[in-house]
Coordinates of C-alpha atoms in Angstrom, one line a residue:
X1 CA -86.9 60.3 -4.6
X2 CA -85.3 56.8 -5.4
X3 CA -84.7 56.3 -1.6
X4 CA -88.3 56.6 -1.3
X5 CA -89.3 54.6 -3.8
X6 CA -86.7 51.9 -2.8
X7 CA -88.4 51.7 0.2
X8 CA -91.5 51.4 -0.4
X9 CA -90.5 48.6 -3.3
X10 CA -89.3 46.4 0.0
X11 CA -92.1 47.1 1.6
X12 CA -94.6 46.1 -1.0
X13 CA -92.0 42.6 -1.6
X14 CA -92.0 42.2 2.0
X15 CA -95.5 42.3 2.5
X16 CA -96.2 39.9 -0.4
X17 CA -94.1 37.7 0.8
X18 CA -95.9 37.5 4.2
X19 CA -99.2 37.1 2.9
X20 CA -98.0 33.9 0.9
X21 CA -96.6 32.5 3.9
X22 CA -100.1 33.2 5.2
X23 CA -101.9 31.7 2.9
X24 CA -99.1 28.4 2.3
X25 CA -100.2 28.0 6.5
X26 CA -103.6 28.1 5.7
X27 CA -103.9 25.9 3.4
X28 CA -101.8 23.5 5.0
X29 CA -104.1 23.4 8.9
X30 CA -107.3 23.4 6.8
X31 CA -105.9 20.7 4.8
X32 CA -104.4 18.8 7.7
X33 CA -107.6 19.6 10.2
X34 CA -110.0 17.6 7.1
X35 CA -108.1 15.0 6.7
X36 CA -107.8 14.6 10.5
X37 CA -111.7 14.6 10.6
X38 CA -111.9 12.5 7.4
X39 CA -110.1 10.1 9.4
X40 CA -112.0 9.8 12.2
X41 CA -115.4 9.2 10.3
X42 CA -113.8 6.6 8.6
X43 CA -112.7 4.5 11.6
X44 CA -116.2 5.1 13.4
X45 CA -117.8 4.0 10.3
X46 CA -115.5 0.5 9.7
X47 CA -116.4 0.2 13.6
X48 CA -120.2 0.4 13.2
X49 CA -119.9 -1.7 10.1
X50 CA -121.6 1.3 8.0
X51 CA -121.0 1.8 4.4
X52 CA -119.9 5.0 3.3
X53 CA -119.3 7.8 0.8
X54 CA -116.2 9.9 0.8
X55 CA -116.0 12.2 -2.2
X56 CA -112.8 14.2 -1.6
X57 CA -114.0 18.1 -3.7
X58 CA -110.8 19.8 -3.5
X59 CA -107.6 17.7 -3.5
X60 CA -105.5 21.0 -2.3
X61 CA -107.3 21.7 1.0
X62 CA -109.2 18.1 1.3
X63 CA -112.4 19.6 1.2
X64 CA -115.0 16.6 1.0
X65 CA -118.3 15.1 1.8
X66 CA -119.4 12.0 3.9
X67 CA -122.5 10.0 3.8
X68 CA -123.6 7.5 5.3
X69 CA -125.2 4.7 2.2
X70 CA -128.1 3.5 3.9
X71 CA -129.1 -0.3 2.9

């Protein structure tokens, strides 16, 4: 009976432990992808001489919004 439950006690660490690492990677490309694309709207912006508005929502995953200010 402990053999049993031995095993399934690994099971149920191992599998935690892989859906962390899941969600660590996750987080990391989403939060590497925005600020990839934040970026880029802020060098085609400065080229075009536009003014801008970059309101970063979520500091974890870089989850923002962009608007162009009109004049």
């Amino acid at each position: 009976m402990s053999t049993s439950l031995t095993i399934w006690t690994k099971r149920l660490v191992l599998t935690a432990i892989i859906c962390g690492l899941l969600l660590v990677v996750t987080v990391t490309c989403q939060r590497v992808f925005n600020m990839s694309e934040i970026n880029l709207l802020i060098d085609k912006a400065d080229e075009q001489q536009l003014s801008y508005e970059l309101i970063i929502h979520n500091p974890l995953t870089n989850a923002y919004s962009f608007d162009i200010i009109e004049d």
